mmCIF file of C-alpha atoms in Angstrom:
data_model
loop_
_atom_site.group_PDB
_atom_site.id
_atom_site.type_symbol
_atom_site.label_atom_id
_atom_site.label_comp_id
_atom_site.label_asym_id
_atom_site.label_seq_id
_atom_site.Cartn_x
_atom_site.Cartn_y
_atom_site.Cartn_z
ATOM 1 C CA MET J 88 68.562 11.025 -27.228
ATOM 2 C CA ARG J 89 69.832 7.509 -26.798
ATOM 3 C CA LYS J 90 70.334 8.215 -23.134
ATOM 4 C CA THR J 91 66.720 9.318 -22.627
ATOM 5 C CA LYS J 92 65.548 6.140 -24.362
ATOM 6 C CA GLY J 93 67.664 4.105 -21.986
ATOM 7 C CA ILE J 94 66.227 5.889 -18.998
ATOM 8 C CA ALA J 95 62.716 5.406 -20.329
ATOM 9 C CA VAL J 96 63.320 1.652 -20.725
ATOM 10 C CA VAL J 97 64.748 1.383 -17.223
ATOM 11 C CA THR J 98 61.868 3.379 -15.750
ATOM 12 C CA GLY J 99 59.453 1.199 -17.679
ATOM 13 C CA ILE J 100 60.974 -1.984 -16.328
ATOM 14 C CA LEU J 101 60.998 -0.543 -12.839
ATOM 15 C CA ALA J 102 57.360 0.457 -13.080
ATOM 16 C CA LEU J 103 56.463 -2.973 -14.397
ATOM 17 C CA THR J 104 58.245 -4.813 -11.605
ATOM 18 C CA THR J 105 56.624 -2.621 -8.970
ATOM 19 C CA LEU J 106 53.275 -3.229 -10.591
ATOM 20 C CA THR J 107 53.656 -6.996 -10.771
ATOM 21 C CA GLN J 108 55.019 -7.003 -7.256
ATOM 22 C CA CYS J 109 52.004 -5.036 -6.215
ATOM 23 C CA PHE J 110 49.777 -7.595 -7.895
ATOM 24 C CA THR J 111 51.459 -10.592 -6.315
ATOM 25 C CA GLU J 112 51.300 -8.792 -3.012
ATOM 26 C CA LYS J 113 47.554 -8.350 -3.454
ATOM 27 C CA GLN J 114 47.234 -11.933 -4.530
ATOM 28 C CA ASN J 115 49.149 -12.942 -1.416
ATOM 29 C CA GLU J 116 46.978 -10.752 0.735
ATOM 30 C CA GLY J 117 43.874 -12.518 -0.559
ATOM 31 C CA GLN J 118 45.438 -15.861 0.176
ATOM 32 C CA ARG J 119 46.603 -14.766 3.626
ATOM 33 C CA LEU J 120 43.126 -13.499 4.458
ATOM 34 C CA TYR J 121 41.587 -16.745 3.285
ATOM 35 C CA GLU J 122 43.973 -18.801 5.388
ATOM 36 C CA ALA J 123 43.390 -16.673 8.460
ATOM 37 C CA ASN J 124 39.603 -16.300 8.255
ATOM 38 C CA CYS J 125 38.005 -18.880 6.035
ATOM 39 C CA GLN J 126 40.155 -21.975 5.773
ATOM 40 C CA SER J 127 39.162 -23.387 9.165
ATOM 41 C CA CYS J 128 35.656 -23.940 7.804
ATOM 42 C CA HIS J 129 35.938 -24.040 4.027
ATOM 43 C CA MET J 130 39.180 -26.090 4.180
ATOM 44 C CA GLU J 131 42.592 -25.550 2.611
ATOM 45 C CA ASP J 132 41.439 -26.716 -0.791
ATOM 46 C CA GLY J 133 38.068 -24.948 -0.574
ATOM 47 C CA SER J 134 36.187 -28.232 -0.552
ATOM 48 C CA GLY J 135 33.998 -27.452 2.474
ATOM 49 C CA LEU J 136 32.718 -30.194 4.785
ATOM 50 C CA ARG J 137 30.133 -32.646 3.462
ATOM 51 C CA ASN J 138 26.687 -31.008 3.677
ATOM 52 C CA LEU J 139 27.627 -28.827 6.642
ATOM 53 C CA ILE J 140 29.857 -26.246 5.015
ATOM 54 C CA PRO J 141 29.540 -25.412 1.305
ATOM 55 C CA PRO J 142 32.548 -25.534 -1.002
ATOM 56 C CA ILE J 143 34.361 -22.516 -2.378
ATOM 57 C CA ALA J 144 36.038 -24.730 -4.971
ATOM 58 C CA SER J 145 34.168 -24.720 -8.299
ATOM 59 C CA ALA J 146 31.099 -23.332 -6.531
ATOM 60 C CA ASP J 147 28.350 -22.011 -8.815
ATOM 61 C CA TYR J 148 27.282 -19.758 -5.942
ATOM 62 C CA LEU J 149 30.290 -17.488 -6.527
ATOM 63 C CA GLN J 150 29.036 -16.641 -10.011
ATOM 64 C CA LYS J 151 25.310 -16.699 -9.370
ATOM 65 C CA HIS J 152 25.530 -14.515 -6.278
ATOM 66 C CA ARG J 153 28.580 -12.496 -7.252
ATOM 67 C CA GLU J 154 27.073 -9.151 -6.270
ATOM 68 C CA GLU J 155 25.993 -10.369 -2.841
ATOM 69 C CA LEU J 156 29.399 -11.671 -1.800
ATOM 70 C CA PRO J 157 30.859 -8.451 -0.338
ATOM 71 C CA CYS J 158 27.883 -8.186 2.037
ATOM 72 C CA LEU J 159 28.128 -11.909 2.765
ATOM 73 C CA ILE J 160 31.734 -11.509 3.905
ATOM 74 C CA ARG J 161 30.977 -8.442 6.004
ATOM 75 C CA HIS J 162 27.699 -9.472 7.603
ATOM 76 C CA GLY J 163 27.625 -13.249 7.316
ATOM 77 C CA LEU J 164 24.865 -15.453 6.007
ATOM 78 C CA GLU J 165 21.937 -17.304 7.499
ATOM 79 C CA GLY J 166 19.221 -19.501 6.118
ATOM 80 C CA PRO J 167 19.137 -22.222 3.469
ATOM 81 C CA ILE J 168 21.191 -21.770 0.292
ATOM 82 C CA LEU J 169 21.927 -23.942 -2.739
ATOM 83 C CA VAL J 170 25.496 -24.573 -3.864
ATOM 84 C CA ASN J 171 26.066 -26.865 -6.842
ATOM 85 C CA GLY J 172 22.598 -28.286 -6.324
ATOM 86 C CA GLN J 173 23.171 -29.157 -2.655
ATOM 87 C CA GLU J 174 21.262 -27.446 0.144
ATOM 88 C CA TYR J 175 23.188 -25.939 3.079
ATOM 89 C CA ASP J 176 21.681 -24.314 6.131
ATOM 90 C CA ARG J 177 24.047 -23.326 8.881
ATOM 91 C CA PRO J 178 24.918 -19.788 9.859
ATOM 92 C CA MET J 179 28.202 -18.200 8.849
ATOM 93 C CA SER J 180 29.218 -15.125 10.823
ATOM 94 C CA GLY J 181 30.538 -11.992 9.148
ATOM 95 C CA LEU J 182 33.768 -10.043 9.497
ATOM 96 C CA GLU J 183 32.293 -6.670 10.379
ATOM 97 C CA THR J 184 35.616 -4.930 10.731
ATOM 98 C CA MET J 185 37.341 -6.107 7.555
ATOM 99 C CA ARG J 186 38.201 -3.111 5.352
ATOM 100 C CA THR J 187 36.758 -2.785 1.867
ATOM 101 C CA ASP J 188 40.126 -3.182 0.118
ATOM 102 C CA LYS J 189 40.774 -6.399 2.014
ATOM 103 C CA ILE J 190 37.343 -7.749 1.166
ATOM 104 C CA THR J 191 38.143 -6.957 -2.481
ATOM 105 C CA ASN J 192 41.439 -8.862 -2.373
ATOM 106 C CA LEU J 193 39.881 -11.777 -0.576
ATOM 107 C CA LEU J 194 37.007 -12.040 -3.039
ATOM 108 C CA ASN J 195 39.324 -11.735 -6.032
ATOM 109 C CA TYR J 196 41.397 -14.531 -4.550
ATOM 110 C CA ILE J 197 38.483 -16.954 -4.213
ATOM 111 C CA GLN J 198 36.972 -15.920 -7.562
ATOM 112 C CA THR J 199 40.211 -16.818 -9.364
ATOM 113 C CA ASN J 200 41.463 -19.830 -7.377
ATOM 114 C CA PHE J 201 40.169 -23.246 -6.261
ATOM 115 C CA GLY J 202 39.162 -24.028 -9.834
ATOM 116 C CA ASN J 203 37.196 -20.774 -10.172
ATOM 117 C CA ASN J 204 37.802 -18.510 -13.130
ATOM 118 C CA ASN J 205 35.341 -15.701 -12.493
ATOM 119 C CA GLU J 206 35.249 -11.962 -13.032
ATOM 120 C CA ARG J 207 37.301 -9.904 -10.602
ATOM 121 C CA TYR J 208 35.990 -6.948 -8.581
ATOM 122 C CA THR J 209 37.279 -3.408 -8.499
ATOM 123 C CA LEU J 210 37.529 -1.577 -5.208
ATOM 124 C CA GLN J 211 34.829 0.912 -6.317
ATOM 125 C CA GLU J 212 32.481 -1.915 -7.202
ATOM 126 C CA VAL J 213 32.881 -3.595 -3.816
ATOM 127 C CA ASP J 214 32.454 -0.242 -2.123
ATOM 128 C CA GLN J 215 29.193 0.331 -3.981
ATOM 129 C CA LEU J 216 27.883 -3.151 -3.284
ATOM 130 C CA LEU J 217 28.626 -2.707 0.415
ATOM 131 C CA GLU J 218 26.569 0.507 0.459
ATOM 132 C CA SER J 219 23.384 -1.395 -0.185
ATOM 133 C CA CYS J 220 23.612 -4.532 1.908
ATOM 134 C CA PRO J 221 20.255 -6.114 2.729
ATOM 135 C CA PRO J 222 19.066 -5.835 6.327
ATOM 136 C CA HIS J 223 21.199 -7.930 8.653
ATOM 137 C CA GLN J 224 21.445 -8.679 12.317
ATOM 138 C CA HIS J 225 24.330 -6.426 13.297
ATOM 139 C CA MET X 106 61.276 -47.421 52.160
ATOM 140 C CA SER X 107 60.657 -50.224 54.622
ATOM 141 C CA ASN X 108 62.270 -53.595 54.149
ATOM 142 C CA ARG X 109 59.055 -55.200 53.188
ATOM 143 C CA ASN X 110 58.341 -52.580 50.606
ATOM 144 C CA LYS X 111 61.803 -52.933 49.205
ATOM 145 C CA PHE X 112 61.258 -56.606 48.791
ATOM 146 C CA HIS X 113 58.023 -56.048 46.957
ATOM 147 C CA PHE X 114 59.540 -53.370 44.854
ATOM 148 C CA LYS X 115 62.282 -55.743 43.763
ATOM 149 C CA LYS X 116 59.782 -58.449 43.118
ATOM 150 C CA SER X 117 57.624 -56.240 40.980
ATOM 151 C CA ILE X 118 60.621 -55.173 38.937
ATOM 152 C CA ILE X 119 61.444 -58.784 38.275
ATOM 153 C CA THR X 120 57.840 -59.507 37.374
ATOM 154 C CA ALA X 121 57.821 -56.523 35.064
ATOM 155 C CA ALA X 122 61.027 -57.703 33.443
ATOM 156 C CA ILE X 123 59.606 -61.158 32.877
ATOM 157 C CA ALA X 124 56.407 -59.708 31.493
ATOM 158 C CA LEU X 125 58.351 -57.437 29.189
ATOM 159 C CA SER X 126 60.584 -60.168 27.838
ATOM 160 C CA ALA X 127 57.618 -62.464 27.447
ATOM 161 C CA GLY X 128 55.936 -59.772 25.429
ATOM 162 C CA PHE X 129 59.076 -59.393 23.417
ATOM 163 C CA PHE X 130 59.293 -63.074 22.529
ATOM 164 C CA TYR X 131 55.621 -63.181 21.931
ATOM 165 C CA SER X 132 55.748 -60.368 19.436
ATOM 166 C CA CYS X 133 58.799 -61.876 17.755
ATOM 167 C CA SER X 134 57.033 -65.129 17.168
ATOM 168 C CA GLU X 135 54.204 -63.299 15.477
ATOM 169 C CA SER X 136 55.664 -63.166 12.026
ATOM 170 C CA GLY X 137 54.064 -60.644 9.759
ATOM 171 C CA ALA X 138 51.922 -59.079 12.443
ATOM 172 C CA ARG X 139 52.890 -55.719 13.905
ATOM 173 C CA ASN X 140 55.286 -56.229 16.740
ATOM 174 C CA GLN X 141 54.476 -52.891 18.287
ATOM 175 C CA SER X 142 52.163 -52.160 21.161
ATOM 176 C CA LEU X 143 50.581 -48.998 22.441
ATOM 177 C CA PRO X 144 51.490 -47.427 25.768
ATOM 178 C CA ILE X 145 48.940 -47.109 28.569
ATOM 179 C CA LEU X 146 48.675 -43.435 29.398
ATOM 180 C CA GLY X 147 47.802 -41.556 32.558
ATOM 181 C CA GLU X 148 48.763 -41.956 36.165
ATOM 182 C CA ARG X 149 49.208 -45.424 37.523
ATOM 183 C CA GLU X 150 49.116 -46.722 41.041
ATOM 184 C CA ALA X 151 50.681 -49.773 42.658
ATOM 185 C CA VAL X 152 48.216 -51.576 44.888
ATOM 186 C CA GLU X 153 49.172 -54.373 47.249
ATOM 187 C CA ARG X 154 46.825 -57.228 47.898
ATOM 188 C CA GLU X 155 47.099 -60.473 49.775
ATOM 189 C CA VAL X 156 46.934 -63.734 47.850
ATOM 190 C CA ASN X 157 47.284 -66.945 49.910
ATOM 191 C CA GLY X 158 48.966 -65.044 52.701
ATOM 192 C CA GLN X 159 51.432 -63.434 50.294
ATOM 193 C CA LEU X 160 51.416 -59.789 49.382
ATOM 194 C CA GLU X 161 51.260 -59.083 45.664
ATOM 195 C CA VAL X 162 51.483 -55.795 43.827
ATOM 196 C CA ASP X 163 49.006 -54.894 41.130
ATOM 197 C CA THR X 164 49.298 -51.900 38.872
ATOM 198 C CA LEU X 165 46.126 -49.889 38.601
ATOM 199 C CA TYR X 166 45.983 -47.883 35.412
ATOM 200 C CA HIS X 167 44.088 -44.689 34.882
ATOM 201 C CA GLN X 168 40.599 -45.593 33.697
ATOM 202 C CA VAL X 169 37.774 -43.488 32.311
ATOM 203 C CA PRO X 170 34.904 -43.680 34.839
ATOM 204 C CA ASP X 171 31.310 -44.695 34.078
ATOM 205 C CA PHE X 172 29.295 -42.115 32.187
ATOM 206 C CA ALA X 173 25.814 -41.465 30.815
ATOM 207 C CA PHE X 174 25.066 -39.152 27.899
ATOM 208 C CA VAL X 175 22.498 -38.922 25.112
ATOM 209 C CA ASN X 176 23.302 -39.181 21.390
ATOM 210 C CA GLN X 177 21.838 -37.603 18.237
ATOM 211 C CA ASP X 178 19.125 -40.267 18.121
ATOM 212 C CA SER X 179 18.096 -39.680 21.761
ATOM 213 C CA GLN X 180 19.661 -42.972 22.776
ATOM 214 C CA ARG X 181 21.439 -43.275 26.086
ATOM 215 C CA VAL X 182 25.156 -43.825 25.633
ATOM 216 C CA THR X 183 26.978 -45.212 28.657
ATOM 217 C CA GLN X 184 29.943 -47.399 29.526
ATOM 218 C CA GLU X 185 27.694 -50.281 28.443
ATOM 219 C CA THR X 186 27.620 -48.921 24.890
ATOM 220 C CA VAL X 187 31.397 -49.110 24.626
ATOM 221 C CA SER X 188 31.748 -52.350 26.524
ATOM 222 C CA GLY X 189 33.929 -54.814 24.619
ATOM 223 C CA LYS X 190 34.808 -52.148 22.049
ATOM 224 C CA ILE X 191 37.551 -49.636 21.517
ATOM 225 C CA TYR X 192 36.672 -46.037 20.785
ATOM 226 C CA VAL X 193 38.029 -42.695 19.672
ATOM 227 C CA THR X 194 36.674 -39.636 21.437
ATOM 228 C CA ASP X 195 36.873 -35.873 21.116
ATOM 229 C CA PHE X 196 35.303 -32.632 22.383
ATOM 230 C CA PHE X 197 33.764 -30.033 20.093
ATOM 231 C CA PHE X 198 30.671 -27.882 19.573
ATOM 232 C CA THR X 199 28.568 -27.452 16.465
ATOM 233 C CA SER X 200 28.865 -23.663 16.236
ATOM 234 C CA CYS X 201 32.637 -23.710 16.659
ATOM 235 C CA PRO X 202 34.245 -21.398 14.105
ATOM 236 C CA SER X 203 37.859 -22.370 14.636
ATOM 237 C CA ILE X 204 39.297 -25.879 14.654
ATOM 238 C CA CYS X 205 36.165 -28.059 14.777
ATOM 239 C CA PRO X 206 35.443 -28.351 11.042
ATOM 240 C CA LYS X 207 39.025 -29.471 10.520
ATOM 241 C CA MET X 208 38.727 -31.946 13.395
ATOM 242 C CA LYS X 209 35.498 -33.288 11.954
ATOM 243 C CA SER X 210 37.021 -33.661 8.497
ATOM 244 C CA GLN X 211 39.825 -35.686 10.096
ATOM 245 C CA MET X 212 37.421 -37.718 12.256
ATOM 246 C CA LEU X 213 35.549 -38.518 9.048
ATOM 247 C CA ARG X 214 38.689 -40.301 7.839
ATOM 248 C CA VAL X 215 38.562 -42.518 10.939
ATOM 249 C CA TYR X 216 34.826 -43.038 10.405
ATOM 250 C CA GLU X 217 35.217 -44.034 6.769
ATOM 251 C CA GLU X 218 38.020 -46.427 7.613
ATOM 252 C CA PHE X 219 36.283 -48.264 10.458
ATOM 253 C CA LYS X 220 32.540 -47.746 10.000
ATOM 254 C CA GLY X 221 32.164 -51.400 8.978
ATOM 255 C CA ASN X 222 33.826 -52.631 12.158
ATOM 256 C CA PRO X 223 31.396 -53.015 15.093
ATOM 257 C CA ASP X 224 34.334 -53.089 17.540
ATOM 258 C CA VAL X 225 35.290 -49.478 16.833
ATOM 259 C CA LEU X 226 33.124 -46.533 17.956
ATOM 260 C CA LEU X 227 33.490 -42.764 17.779
ATOM 261 C CA LEU X 228 32.212 -40.498 20.588
ATOM 262 C CA SER X 229 32.128 -36.740 20.031
ATOM 263 C CA HIS X 230 31.104 -34.797 23.136
ATOM 264 C CA SER X 231 29.601 -31.339 22.781
ATOM 265 C CA ILE X 232 31.098 -28.881 25.250
ATOM 266 C CA ASP X 233 28.177 -26.535 24.534
ATOM 267 C CA PRO X 234 25.343 -28.896 25.473
ATOM 268 C CA GLN X 235 22.893 -26.058 26.099
ATOM 269 C CA HIS X 236 22.988 -25.102 22.440
ATOM 270 C CA ASP X 237 23.809 -28.551 21.095
ATOM 271 C CA THR X 238 20.559 -30.311 21.845
ATOM 272 C CA VAL X 239 19.684 -33.717 20.425
ATOM 273 C CA ALA X 240 17.962 -32.014 17.474
ATOM 274 C CA VAL X 241 20.985 -29.831 16.693
ATOM 275 C CA LEU X 242 23.316 -32.821 16.909
ATOM 276 C CA LYS X 243 20.970 -34.829 14.711
ATOM 277 C CA ASP X 244 21.063 -32.173 11.999
ATOM 278 C CA TYR X 245 24.845 -31.958 12.304
ATOM 279 C CA ALA X 246 25.342 -35.732 12.035
ATOM 280 C CA ASP X 247 22.920 -35.991 9.113
ATOM 281 C CA ARG X 248 24.720 -33.243 7.242
ATOM 282 C CA LEU X 249 27.992 -35.046 7.873
ATOM 283 C CA GLY X 250 26.280 -38.149 6.530
ATOM 284 C CA VAL X 251 27.220 -40.406 9.452
ATOM 285 C CA GLN X 252 25.320 -43.063 11.404
ATOM 286 C CA SER X 253 24.842 -43.169 15.152
ATOM 287 C CA ASN X 254 25.661 -46.857 15.434
ATOM 288 C CA THR X 255 29.282 -45.920 14.727
ATOM 289 C CA TRP X 256 29.580 -42.234 15.511
ATOM 290 C CA HIS X 257 27.776 -40.899 18.584
ATOM 291 C CA PHE X 258 27.410 -37.147 19.026
ATOM 292 C CA LEU X 259 26.847 -36.651 22.723
ATOM 293 C CA THR X 260 25.095 -34.073 24.822
ATOM 294 C CA GLY X 261 24.132 -34.104 28.483
ATOM 295 C CA GLU X 262 24.829 -32.446 31.798
ATOM 296 C CA LYS X 263 27.433 -29.786 31.228
ATOM 297 C CA ASP X 264 29.251 -30.577 34.457
ATOM 298 C CA SER X 265 29.439 -34.268 33.593
ATOM 299 C CA ILE X 266 30.867 -33.476 30.162
ATOM 300 C CA TYR X 267 33.506 -31.102 31.503
ATOM 301 C CA ASP X 268 34.303 -33.580 34.223
ATOM 302 C CA ILE X 269 34.763 -36.500 31.876
ATOM 303 C CA ALA X 270 36.953 -34.358 29.606
ATOM 304 C CA SER X 271 39.469 -34.136 32.427
ATOM 305 C CA LYS X 272 39.296 -37.915 32.792
ATOM 306 C CA TYR X 273 40.278 -38.197 29.132
ATOM 307 C CA LEU X 274 43.203 -35.955 30.094
ATOM 308 C CA VAL X 275 42.059 -33.055 27.922
ATOM 309 C CA ALA X 276 41.197 -29.553 29.010
ATOM 310 C CA VAL X 277 38.028 -27.789 27.941
ATOM 311 C CA GLN X 278 36.852 -24.456 29.198
ATOM 312 C CA GLU X 279 34.195 -21.842 28.706
ATOM 313 C CA ASP X 280 35.947 -18.541 28.134
ATOM 314 C CA GLY X 281 33.457 -16.100 26.685
ATOM 315 C CA ASP X 282 35.944 -15.230 23.940
ATOM 316 C CA ALA X 283 33.955 -14.592 20.794
ATOM 317 C CA ALA X 284 36.786 -15.433 18.380
ATOM 318 C CA GLY X 285 36.897 -19.022 19.557
ATOM 319 C CA GLY X 286 33.114 -19.231 19.745
ATOM 320 C CA GLY X 287 33.118 -18.888 23.523
ATOM 321 C CA PHE X 288 34.951 -22.086 24.410
ATOM 322 C CA THR X 289 38.534 -23.231 24.363
ATOM 323 C CA HIS X 290 39.543 -26.780 23.806
ATOM 324 C CA GLY X 291 42.425 -28.639 22.295
ATOM 325 C CA GLY X 292 41.712 -30.563 19.131
ATOM 326 C CA HIS X 293 42.637 -33.912 20.610
ATOM 327 C CA PHE X 294 41.460 -37.348 19.563
ATOM 328 C CA ILE X 295 41.814 -39.906 22.343
ATOM 329 C CA LEU X 296 42.062 -43.615 21.710
ATOM 330 C CA VAL X 297 40.495 -45.747 24.480
ATOM 331 C CA ASP X 298 40.740 -49.506 24.889
ATOM 332 C CA GLU X 299 38.204 -52.121 26.028
ATOM 333 C CA GLN X 300 39.064 -51.487 29.659
ATOM 334 C CA ARG X 301 38.563 -47.766 29.166
ATOM 335 C CA ARG X 302 42.268 -47.075 29.473
ATOM 336 C CA ILE X 303 43.798 -44.313 27.358
ATOM 337 C CA ARG X 304 46.128 -45.717 24.726
ATOM 338 C CA GLY X 305 46.866 -42.717 22.552
ATOM 339 C CA VAL X 306 46.348 -38.965 22.233
ATOM 340 C CA TYR X 307 46.434 -37.394 18.766
ATOM 341 C CA ASP X 308 46.106 -33.933 17.295
ATOM 342 C CA GLY X 309 42.802 -34.001 15.442
ATOM 343 C CA THR X 310 43.729 -30.957 13.405
ATOM 344 C CA GLU X 311 46.881 -32.560 11.962
ATOM 345 C CA GLU X 312 46.613 -35.017 9.124
ATOM 346 C CA ALA X 313 49.913 -36.715 10.032
ATOM 347 C CA SER X 314 48.812 -37.273 13.616
ATOM 348 C CA VAL X 315 45.533 -38.792 12.434
ATOM 349 C CA ASP X 316 47.533 -41.013 10.052
ATOM 350 C CA GLN X 317 49.205 -42.370 13.192
ATOM 351 C CA LEU X 318 45.823 -42.957 14.826
ATOM 352 C CA LEU X 319 44.671 -44.876 11.752
ATOM 353 C CA GLN X 320 47.718 -47.098 12.168
ATOM 354 C CA ASP X 321 47.304 -47.501 15.918
ATOM 355 C CA ILE X 322 43.669 -48.638 15.871
ATOM 356 C CA PRO X 323 44.475 -51.997 14.180
ATOM 357 C CA VAL X 324 47.341 -52.498 16.655
ATOM 358 C CA LEU X 325 44.932 -52.072 19.541
ATOM 359 C CA LEU X 326 42.289 -54.285 17.904
ATOM 360 C CA ASN X 327 44.945 -56.928 17.439
ATOM 361 C CA GLU X 328 45.967 -56.725 21.089
ATOM 362 C CA GLN X 329 42.384 -57.055 22.286
ATOM 363 C CA GLN X 330 41.793 -60.064 20.084
ATOM 364 C CA HIS X 331 44.812 -61.829 21.538
ATOM 365 C CA ALA X 332 43.719 -60.951 25.049
ATOM 366 C CA GLN X 333 40.421 -62.711 24.419
ATOM 367 C CA ASN X 334 41.951 -65.958 23.134
#
């Protein structure tokens, strides 16, 4: 009896560590994807570039347009937008080949970093949102 | 090496030595001021000329040739615009997805530091002049919030731009590679003196390298001031 308890505890701890590891891994994947694909424009600290490139850091856009973001990442964005009261109007190209799970990790990374504390996405949610992207150029 | 050449070679070494030590004493006597100077980059050539029947050797330094481009306010920008000034120059294009925003954020540091000084200019050449028309450059500069009397965004004949890039000792190229936006270029900032000689090359994507540029500009300004007196 005592033995089984011990095993259960050990298994529990093991499961927990794998889980947390999995989480940090995902967190790292989001960060890696940001560094590789977004940082050149939106900057290391997410501050953007004057009125040319909008900020990711503390950007109201991330909350207000939460449901549009998966399509924004995949297909890009064109036309004037408002971020924290400032108008921006330069095209951003999409990452057509980025897989849904990666888009999810990337979005969860920006939604919970750079001073943002927004709701995370599940994979199913991102999948659904991507099903109904508005018409785009590609 | 002929005898005559040897003689001149020796003489020029001595002259150089005197010049160097003079510079050394000169900088020592300048208490408080920076006693450093910037190198003159690029190929140099020794040219002989006759002065009062004597042959003398001059050193010709690499110099950026005359140029003519148009800035974001449709003004012509030529060697006249930079005459009597020092300037920092780079090559970019407005739709560049890779290193340009970073370069521009670093060039903004230079702009903010020296925008009040009429002796310092910034020249950013577009290497995609077909797309980067005056209107596009105007929008870009306005969104960056910078003024054309300090920071000129230049467009013009593509061949002239690519040609002058090589004179600034940087390589730019059209490569049709979509990931880089169709052009390759290094992210260099080049510091040019009043005589259009290259005095420093910096990595415009590296904060530390731009820190160095921010330190070097006053050194060059200081040198030019002394040359005038």
